[in-house]
Amino acid sequence: MINQPVPAVTLKTRVRDEAVDGPNPFRWQDVNTGEAFGTGRHILFGLPGAYTPTCSNEQCPGFERLFGDFIAEGVTDIHCISVNDAFVMYNWGKSLGVQNVKMVPDGSGAFTRRMGMLINKDHVGFGMRSWRYTAIVDDGIVVQMFVEPGINDVGTDSDPYVESTPEKALEWVKANPYQGKLSQAA
């Protein structure tokens, strides 16, 4: 995937809209990933599922905790993507107190599949989910990926969490300043 365009997939998201009456002031909004990640430096991290232990206790909170450090290094946004629907991603983010990381639903797994990270986790009753990874995207191009070792469909792993940590991504970002469209326009 490195040096390849981020897959252009349309994701079904929910956004708050005060024009919507009632107790649930949200509307559906399609987000094209090619456009959303097309300008600036973006961090995308994929994980097996909302509310799961490593994702909830370490990975997502870690990116939220280091958000300011990433922004200081020229990152535009950080996106958590999981093969879960918009309602699950919203409520999981709310339960974690996430305020900066964008919670991105990939309900059908289309984006995750095109990233080459869709795996079968039937061995734990999940079905098709994401392998754990972090990608750095500059102006729509994947410039770096940190993928956990042992990707497989049969559960012959211990759900590793070593390579895709926010600390590793931040270290890379610090060593490789953003040189894309935004910095050239400044």
Coordinates of N, CA and C in Angstrom, one line a residue:
M1 N 0.8 -1.2 0.0 CA 0.0 0.0 0.0 C 0.9 1.3 0.0
I2 N 2.1 1.2 0.5 CA 2.9 2.4 0.5 C 3.1 2.9 -0.9
N3 N 3.1 4.3 -1.0 CA 3.2 5.0 -2.2 C 2.0 4.8 -3.2
Q4 N 0.9 4.3 -2.6 CA -0.3 4.1 -3.4 C -1.4 5.1 -2.9
P5 N -2.4 5.5 -3.7 CA -3.4 6.3 -3.3 C -4.3 5.6 -2.2
V6 N -4.8 6.4 -1.3 CA -5.7 5.8 -0.3 C -6.9 5.4 -1.1
P7 N -7.5 4.2 -0.7 CA -8.7 3.8 -1.5 C -9.8 4.8 -1.4
A8 N -10.5 5.1 -2.5 CA -11.6 6.0 -2.6 C -12.9 5.2 -2.4
V9 N -13.4 5.2 -1.2 CA -14.6 4.4 -0.8 C -15.6 5.4 -0.2
T10 N -16.9 5.2 -0.4 CA -17.9 6.0 0.2 C -18.3 5.4 1.5
L11 N -18.1 6.1 2.6 CA -18.5 5.6 3.9 C -19.8 6.3 4.4
K12 N -20.6 5.5 5.1 CA -21.9 6.1 5.6 C -21.7 6.5 7.0
T13 N -21.7 7.8 7.2 CA -21.5 8.4 8.6 C -22.7 9.2 9.0
R14 N -22.7 9.5 10.3 CA -23.8 10.3 10.9 C -23.1 11.6 11.4
V15 N -23.8 12.7 11.2 CA -23.3 14.0 11.7 C -24.4 14.7 12.4
R16 N -24.0 15.4 13.4 CA -24.9 16.2 14.2 C -25.4 17.4 13.3
D17 N -26.8 17.6 13.4 CA -27.4 18.6 12.6 C -28.5 19.2 13.4
E18 N -28.4 20.4 13.9 CA -29.4 21.1 14.7 C -30.7 21.3 14.0
A19 N -30.7 21.2 12.7 CA -31.9 21.4 11.9 C -32.8 20.2 12.0
V20 N -32.2 19.1 12.4 CA -33.0 17.9 12.6 C -33.7 17.9 13.9
D21 N -35.1 17.8 13.9 CA -35.9 17.8 15.1 C -35.8 16.5 15.9
G22 N -36.1 16.6 17.1 CA -36.2 15.3 17.9 C -35.0 15.1 18.8
P23 N -35.1 13.9 19.5 CA -34.0 13.6 20.4 C -32.7 13.1 19.8
N24 N -32.7 12.9 18.5 CA -31.6 12.3 17.8 C -31.2 13.2 16.6
P25 N -30.6 14.4 16.9 CA -30.4 15.4 15.8 C -29.2 15.1 14.9
F26 N -29.3 14.0 14.3 CA -28.2 13.5 13.4 C -28.8 13.2 12.0
R27 N -28.0 13.4 11.0 CA -28.4 13.0 9.6 C -27.3 12.1 9.0
W28 N -27.6 11.4 8.0 CA -26.7 10.6 7.3 C -25.8 11.5 6.4
Q29 N -24.5 11.2 6.3 CA -23.7 11.9 5.4 C -22.7 11.0 4.8
D30 N -22.6 10.9 3.5 CA -21.6 10.1 2.8 C -20.3 10.8 2.8
V31 N -19.2 10.0 3.1 CA -17.9 10.6 3.1 C -17.0 9.8 2.2
N32 N -16.4 10.4 1.2 CA -15.6 9.8 0.2 C -14.2 9.8 0.8
T33 N -13.6 8.7 1.1 CA -12.2 8.7 1.7 C -11.2 9.3 0.8
G34 N -11.3 9.2 -0.5 CA -10.3 9.8 -1.4 C -10.3 11.3 -1.2
E35 N -11.5 11.9 -1.0 CA -11.6 13.3 -0.8 C -11.2 13.7 0.7
A36 N -11.7 12.9 1.6 CA -11.5 13.3 3.0 C -10.0 13.2 3.4
F37 N -9.2 12.3 2.8 CA -7.8 12.2 3.1 C -6.9 12.8 1.9
G38 N -7.5 13.6 1.0 CA -6.9 14.0 -0.2 C -5.9 15.2 0.0
T39 N -6.1 16.0 1.1 CA -5.3 17.2 1.3 C -4.8 17.1 2.8
G40 N -3.5 17.3 3.0 CA -2.9 17.3 4.3 C -2.4 16.0 4.7
R41 N -1.9 15.9 5.9 CA -1.3 14.7 6.5 C -2.4 14.1 7.4
H42 N -2.7 12.9 7.2 CA -3.7 12.2 8.0 C -3.1 10.9 8.6
I43 N -3.5 10.7 9.9 CA -3.2 9.4 10.5 C -4.5 8.6 10.5
L44 N -4.4 7.4 10.0 CA -5.5 6.4 10.0 C -5.1 5.2 10.8
F45 N -5.8 4.9 11.8 CA -5.5 3.6 12.5 C -6.7 2.7 12.5
G46 N -6.5 1.5 12.0 CA -7.5 0.5 11.9 C -7.3 -0.5 13.0
L47 N -8.5 -1.0 13.5 CA -8.5 -1.9 14.7 C -9.6 -2.9 14.6
P48 N -9.5 -4.0 15.3 CA -10.6 -5.1 15.1 C -12.0 -4.7 15.5
G49 N -12.2 -3.9 16.5 CA -13.5 -3.6 16.9 C -13.7 -2.6 18.0
A50 N -14.8 -1.9 18.0 CA -15.2 -1.0 19.1 C -15.5 -1.8 20.3
Y51 N -15.2 -1.3 21.4 CA -15.4 -1.9 22.8 C -14.5 -3.0 23.1
T52 N -13.6 -3.4 22.2 CA -12.7 -4.5 22.5 C -11.5 -4.0 23.4
P53 N -10.9 -4.9 24.2 CA -10.0 -4.5 25.2 C -8.8 -3.7 24.7
T54 N -8.0 -4.2 23.8 CA -6.8 -3.4 23.4 C -7.2 -2.1 22.7
C55 N -8.2 -2.2 21.9 CA -8.7 -1.0 21.2 C -9.2 0.1 22.1
S56 N -9.9 -0.3 23.2 CA -10.5 0.6 24.1 C -9.6 1.1 25.2
N57 N -8.7 0.2 25.6 CA -7.8 0.5 26.7 C -6.5 1.2 26.3
E58 N -6.0 0.9 25.1 CA -4.7 1.4 24.7 C -4.7 2.2 23.4
Q59 N -5.1 1.5 22.3 CA -4.9 2.2 21.0 C -5.7 3.5 20.8
C60 N -7.0 3.4 20.9 CA -7.7 4.7 20.7 C -7.4 5.7 21.7
P61 N -7.4 5.4 23.0 CA -7.0 6.4 24.0 C -5.6 7.0 23.8
G62 N -4.7 6.2 23.3 CA -3.3 6.6 23.0 C -3.2 7.7 22.0
F63 N -4.0 7.5 20.9 CA -4.0 8.5 19.8 C -4.7 9.7 20.3
E64 N -5.7 9.6 21.1 CA -6.4 10.8 21.6 C -5.5 11.5 22.6
R65 N -4.7 10.8 23.4 CA -3.8 11.5 24.4 C -2.7 12.2 23.6
L66 N -2.2 11.7 22.5 CA -1.1 12.3 21.8 C -1.6 13.2 20.6
F67 N -2.9 13.5 20.5 CA -3.4 14.3 19.4 C -2.7 15.6 19.3
G68 N -2.5 16.4 20.4 CA -1.8 17.6 20.3 C -0.4 17.5 19.8
D69 N 0.3 16.5 20.1 CA 1.7 16.2 19.6 C 1.7 16.0 18.1
F70 N 0.7 15.3 17.6 CA 0.6 15.0 16.2 C 0.3 16.3 15.5
I71 N -0.7 17.1 16.0 CA -1.0 18.4 15.3 C 0.2 19.3 15.3
A72 N 1.0 19.3 16.4 CA 2.2 20.2 16.4 C 3.2 19.8 15.4
E73 N 3.1 18.5 14.9 CA 4.0 18.0 13.9 C 3.4 18.1 12.5
G74 N 2.3 18.8 12.3 CA 1.8 19.1 11.0 C 0.7 18.1 10.5
V75 N 0.2 17.2 11.4 CA -0.9 16.3 11.1 C -2.2 17.1 11.1
T76 N -3.0 16.8 10.0 CA -4.3 17.5 9.9 C -5.3 16.9 10.8
D77 N -5.4 15.6 10.7 CA -6.4 14.9 11.5 C -6.0 13.5 11.8
I78 N -6.6 12.9 12.8 CA -6.4 11.5 13.2 C -7.7 10.8 13.1
H79 N -7.8 9.6 12.4 CA -9.0 8.9 12.1 C -8.9 7.5 12.6
C80 N -9.8 7.1 13.5 CA -9.9 5.7 13.9 C -11.0 5.0 13.0
I81 N -10.6 4.0 12.3 CA -11.5 3.3 11.4 C -11.6 1.8 11.8
S82 N -12.9 1.4 11.8 CA -13.2 0.0 12.2 C -14.4 -0.5 11.4
V83 N -14.4 -1.8 11.3 CA -15.5 -2.4 10.6 C -16.7 -2.5 11.6
N84 N -17.3 -1.4 11.8 CA -18.4 -1.2 12.7 C -19.3 -0.2 12.1
D85 N -20.6 -0.1 12.5 CA -21.5 0.9 11.9 C -21.3 2.2 12.6
A86 N -22.0 3.3 12.0 CA -21.8 4.6 12.5 C -22.4 4.8 13.9
F87 N -23.4 4.1 14.3 CA -24.0 4.2 15.6 C -23.0 3.6 16.7
V88 N -22.4 2.5 16.3 CA -21.5 1.9 17.3 C -20.2 2.8 17.4
M89 N -19.7 3.3 16.3 CA -18.5 4.1 16.4 C -18.8 5.4 17.2
Y90 N -19.9 6.0 17.0 CA -20.3 7.2 17.7 C -20.4 6.9 19.2
N91 N -21.1 5.9 19.6 CA -21.3 5.6 21.0 C -20.0 5.1 21.7
W92 N -19.1 4.4 20.9 CA -17.9 3.9 21.5 C -17.0 5.2 21.7
G93 N -16.9 6.1 20.8 CA -16.1 7.3 21.0 C -16.6 8.1 22.2
K94 N -17.9 8.2 22.3 CA -18.5 8.9 23.4 C -18.2 8.2 24.8
S95 N -18.2 6.9 24.8 CA -17.9 6.1 26.0 C -16.4 6.3 26.4
L96 N -15.6 6.5 25.4 CA -14.1 6.7 25.7 C -13.8 8.2 26.0
G97 N -14.7 9.1 25.8 CA -14.5 10.5 25.9 C -13.6 11.1 24.8
V98 N -13.6 10.5 23.7 CA -12.9 10.9 22.5 C -13.4 12.3 22.0
Q99 N -12.6 13.2 21.9 CA -13.0 14.6 21.4 C -12.2 15.0 20.2
N100 N -11.1 14.4 19.9 CA -10.2 14.9 18.8 C -10.1 13.9 17.7
V101 N -10.0 12.6 18.0 CA -9.8 11.6 17.0 C -11.2 11.4 16.3
K102 N -11.2 11.3 15.0 CA -12.5 11.1 14.3 C -12.8 9.6 14.2
M103 N -13.9 9.3 14.6 CA -14.4 7.9 14.7 C -15.0 7.6 13.3
V104 N -14.4 6.7 12.5 CA -14.9 6.5 11.2 C -15.5 5.1 11.0
P105 N -16.7 5.0 10.6 CA -17.3 3.7 10.5 C -17.1 3.1 9.1
D106 N -16.6 1.9 9.0 CA -16.5 1.2 7.7 C -17.4 -0.1 7.8
G107 N -18.7 0.2 7.9 CA -19.7 -0.9 8.2 C -19.6 -2.1 7.3
S108 N -19.3 -1.9 6.0 CA -19.3 -3.1 5.1 C -17.9 -3.6 5.0
G109 N -16.9 -2.9 5.5 CA -15.5 -3.3 5.4 C -14.9 -3.0 4.0
A110 N -15.5 -2.2 3.2 CA -15.0 -1.9 1.9 C -13.7 -1.2 1.9
F111 N -13.5 -0.2 2.8 CA -12.3 0.5 2.8 C -11.2 -0.4 3.4
T112 N -11.5 -1.1 4.4 CA -10.5 -2.0 5.1 C -10.1 -3.1 4.1
R113 N -11.0 -3.6 3.3 CA -10.6 -4.6 2.3 C -9.7 -4.0 1.2
R114 N -10.0 -2.8 0.8 CA -9.1 -2.2 -0.2 C -7.8 -1.8 0.3
M115 N -7.7 -1.6 1.6 CA -6.4 -1.3 2.3 C -5.6 -2.6 2.4
G116 N -6.2 -3.8 2.2 CA -5.6 -5.1 2.3 C -5.5 -5.5 3.8
M117 N -6.4 -5.0 4.6 CA -6.4 -5.3 6.0 C -7.6 -6.0 6.5
L118 N -8.5 -6.4 5.6 CA -9.7 -7.1 6.1 C -9.4 -8.6 6.3
I119 N -9.7 -9.0 7.5 CA -9.5 -10.4 7.9 C -10.7 -11.1 8.5
N120 N -10.7 -12.4 8.6 CA -11.9 -13.1 9.1 C -11.5 -13.4 10.6
K121 N -12.4 -12.9 11.5 CA -12.2 -13.2 12.9 C -13.3 -14.0 13.5
D122 N -13.8 -15.0 12.6 CA -14.8 -15.9 13.1 C -14.4 -16.7 14.3
H123 N -13.1 -16.9 14.5 CA -12.7 -17.7 15.7 C -13.0 -17.0 17.0
V124 N -13.4 -15.7 17.0 CA -13.8 -15.0 18.2 C -15.2 -14.5 18.0
G125 N -15.9 -14.9 16.9 CA -17.3 -14.5 16.7 C -17.5 -13.1 16.1
F126 N -16.4 -12.5 15.6 CA -16.5 -11.1 15.1 C -17.0 -11.1 13.6
G127 N -16.6 -12.1 12.8 CA -16.8 -12.1 11.4 C -15.7 -11.3 10.8
M128 N -16.0 -10.6 9.7 CA -14.9 -9.8 9.0 C -14.6 -8.6 9.7
R129 N -13.3 -8.3 10.0 CA -12.9 -7.2 10.7 C -11.5 -6.7 10.2
S130 N -11.0 -5.6 10.8 CA -9.7 -5.1 10.4 C -8.6 -5.7 11.2
W131 N -7.5 -5.9 10.5 CA -6.2 -6.2 11.2 C -5.8 -4.9 11.8
R132 N -5.0 -4.9 12.8 CA -4.5 -3.7 13.5 C -3.4 -3.1 12.7
Y133 N -3.5 -1.8 12.3 CA -2.5 -1.1 11.6 C -2.6 0.4 11.8
T134 N -1.6 1.2 11.5 CA -1.6 2.6 11.4 C -1.0 3.0 10.1
A135 N -1.7 3.9 9.4 CA -1.2 4.4 8.1 C -1.1 5.9 8.2
I136 N -0.1 6.4 7.5 CA 0.1 7.9 7.4 C -0.1 8.2 5.9
V137 N -1.0 9.1 5.7 CA -1.5 9.5 4.4 C -1.2 11.0 4.2
D138 N -0.4 11.3 3.1 CA 0.0 12.6 2.8 C -0.7 12.9 1.4
D139 N -1.6 13.9 1.5 CA -2.3 14.4 0.2 C -2.9 13.2 -0.6
G140 N -3.5 12.2 0.1 CA -4.2 11.1 -0.5 C -3.3 9.9 -0.8
I141 N -2.0 10.0 -0.5 CA -1.1 8.9 -0.8 C -0.6 8.3 0.5
V142 N -0.7 7.0 0.6 CA -0.2 6.3 1.8 C 1.3 6.3 1.8
V143 N 1.9 7.0 2.7 CA 3.4 7.2 2.7 C 4.1 6.3 3.7
Q144 N 3.3 5.7 4.7 CA 3.9 4.8 5.7 C 2.8 4.0 6.3
M145 N 3.1 2.8 6.6 CA 2.2 1.9 7.3 C 3.0 1.1 8.4
F146 N 2.3 1.0 9.5 CA 2.8 0.2 10.6 C 1.7 -0.9 10.8
V147 N 2.1 -2.1 10.4 CA 1.1 -3.2 10.5 C 1.6 -4.3 11.5
E148 N 0.7 -4.7 12.3 CA 1.1 -5.8 13.3 C 1.5 -7.0 12.6
P149 N 2.5 -7.8 13.1 CA 2.9 -9.0 12.5 C 1.9 -10.1 12.5
G150 N 2.0 -11.0 11.6 CA 1.2 -12.3 11.7 C -0.2 -12.2 11.1
I151 N -0.5 -11.3 10.2 CA -1.9 -11.1 9.7 C -2.4 -12.5 9.2
N152 N -3.6 -12.9 9.6 CA -4.1 -14.2 9.3 C -5.6 -14.2 9.5
D153 N -6.3 -15.2 9.0 CA -7.7 -15.4 9.1 C -8.2 -16.4 10.1
V154 N -7.2 -17.1 10.8 CA -7.6 -18.2 11.6 C -7.3 -18.1 13.1
G155 N -6.9 -16.9 13.5 CA -6.7 -16.7 14.9 C -5.4 -17.2 15.5
T156 N -4.4 -17.4 14.6 CA -3.1 -17.9 15.1 C -2.2 -16.8 15.6
D157 N -2.8 -15.7 16.2 CA -2.1 -14.6 16.7 C -2.6 -14.3 18.1
S158 N -1.9 -13.5 18.8 CA -2.3 -13.1 20.1 C -2.8 -11.7 20.1
D159 N -3.4 -11.2 19.0 CA -3.8 -9.8 18.8 C -2.7 -8.9 19.2
P160 N -1.6 -8.9 18.4 CA -0.4 -8.1 18.7 C -0.7 -6.6 18.7
Y161 N 0.0 -5.9 19.5 CA -0.1 -4.4 19.5 C 1.3 -3.9 19.9
V162 N 2.1 -3.9 18.9 CA 3.5 -3.4 19.0 C 3.9 -2.4 17.9
E163 N 3.5 -2.7 16.7 CA 3.9 -1.9 15.6 C 3.0 -0.7 15.3
S164 N 1.7 -0.8 15.6 CA 0.7 0.2 15.2 C 0.4 1.3 16.3
T165 N 1.3 1.4 17.3 CA 1.1 2.3 18.4 C 1.2 3.7 18.0
P166 N 0.5 4.6 18.7 CA 0.7 6.1 18.4 C 2.1 6.6 18.5
E167 N 2.8 6.0 19.5 CA 4.2 6.4 19.7 C 5.1 6.2 18.5
K168 N 4.9 5.0 17.9 CA 5.7 4.7 16.7 C 5.3 5.6 15.5
A169 N 4.0 5.9 15.4 CA 3.6 6.8 14.3 C 4.1 8.2 14.5
L170 N 4.1 8.7 15.8 CA 4.6 10.0 16.1 C 6.1 10.1 15.9
E171 N 6.8 9.1 16.2 CA 8.2 9.1 16.0 C 8.5 9.2 14.5
W172 N 7.8 8.5 13.7 CA 8.0 8.6 12.2 C 7.6 10.0 11.7
V173 N 6.5 10.5 12.2 CA 6.1 11.8 11.8 C 7.1 12.9 12.1
K174 N 7.7 12.8 13.3 CA 8.7 13.8 13.7 C 9.9 13.7 12.8
A175 N 10.3 12.5 12.4 CA 11.5 12.2 11.6 C 11.2 12.5 10.1
N176 N 10.0 12.6 9.7 CA 9.6 12.8 8.3 C 8.6 14.0 8.2
P177 N 9.0 15.2 8.3 CA 8.1 16.3 8.2 C 7.2 16.3 7.0
Y178 N 6.0 16.8 7.1 CA 5.1 16.9 6.0 C 5.6 17.8 5.0
Q179 N 5.6 17.4 3.7 CA 6.1 18.2 2.6 C 5.1 18.4 1.5
G180 N 3.8 18.2 1.8 CA 2.8 18.1 0.8 C 2.2 19.5 0.5
K181 N 1.0 19.5 -0.1 CA 0.4 20.6 -0.7 C 0.2 21.8 0.3
L182 N -0.1 21.4 1.6 CA -0.4 22.5 2.6 C 0.9 23.2 2.9
S183 N 2.0 22.5 3.1 CA 3.3 23.2 3.4 C 3.8 24.0 2.2
Q184 N 3.5 23.5 1.0 CA 4.0 24.2 -0.2 C 3.3 25.5 -0.4
A185 N 2.0 25.6 0.0 CA 1.2 26.7 -0.2 C 1.5 27.8 0.9
A186 N 2.1 27.5 2.0 CA 2.4 28.4 3.0 C 3.5 29.4 2.7

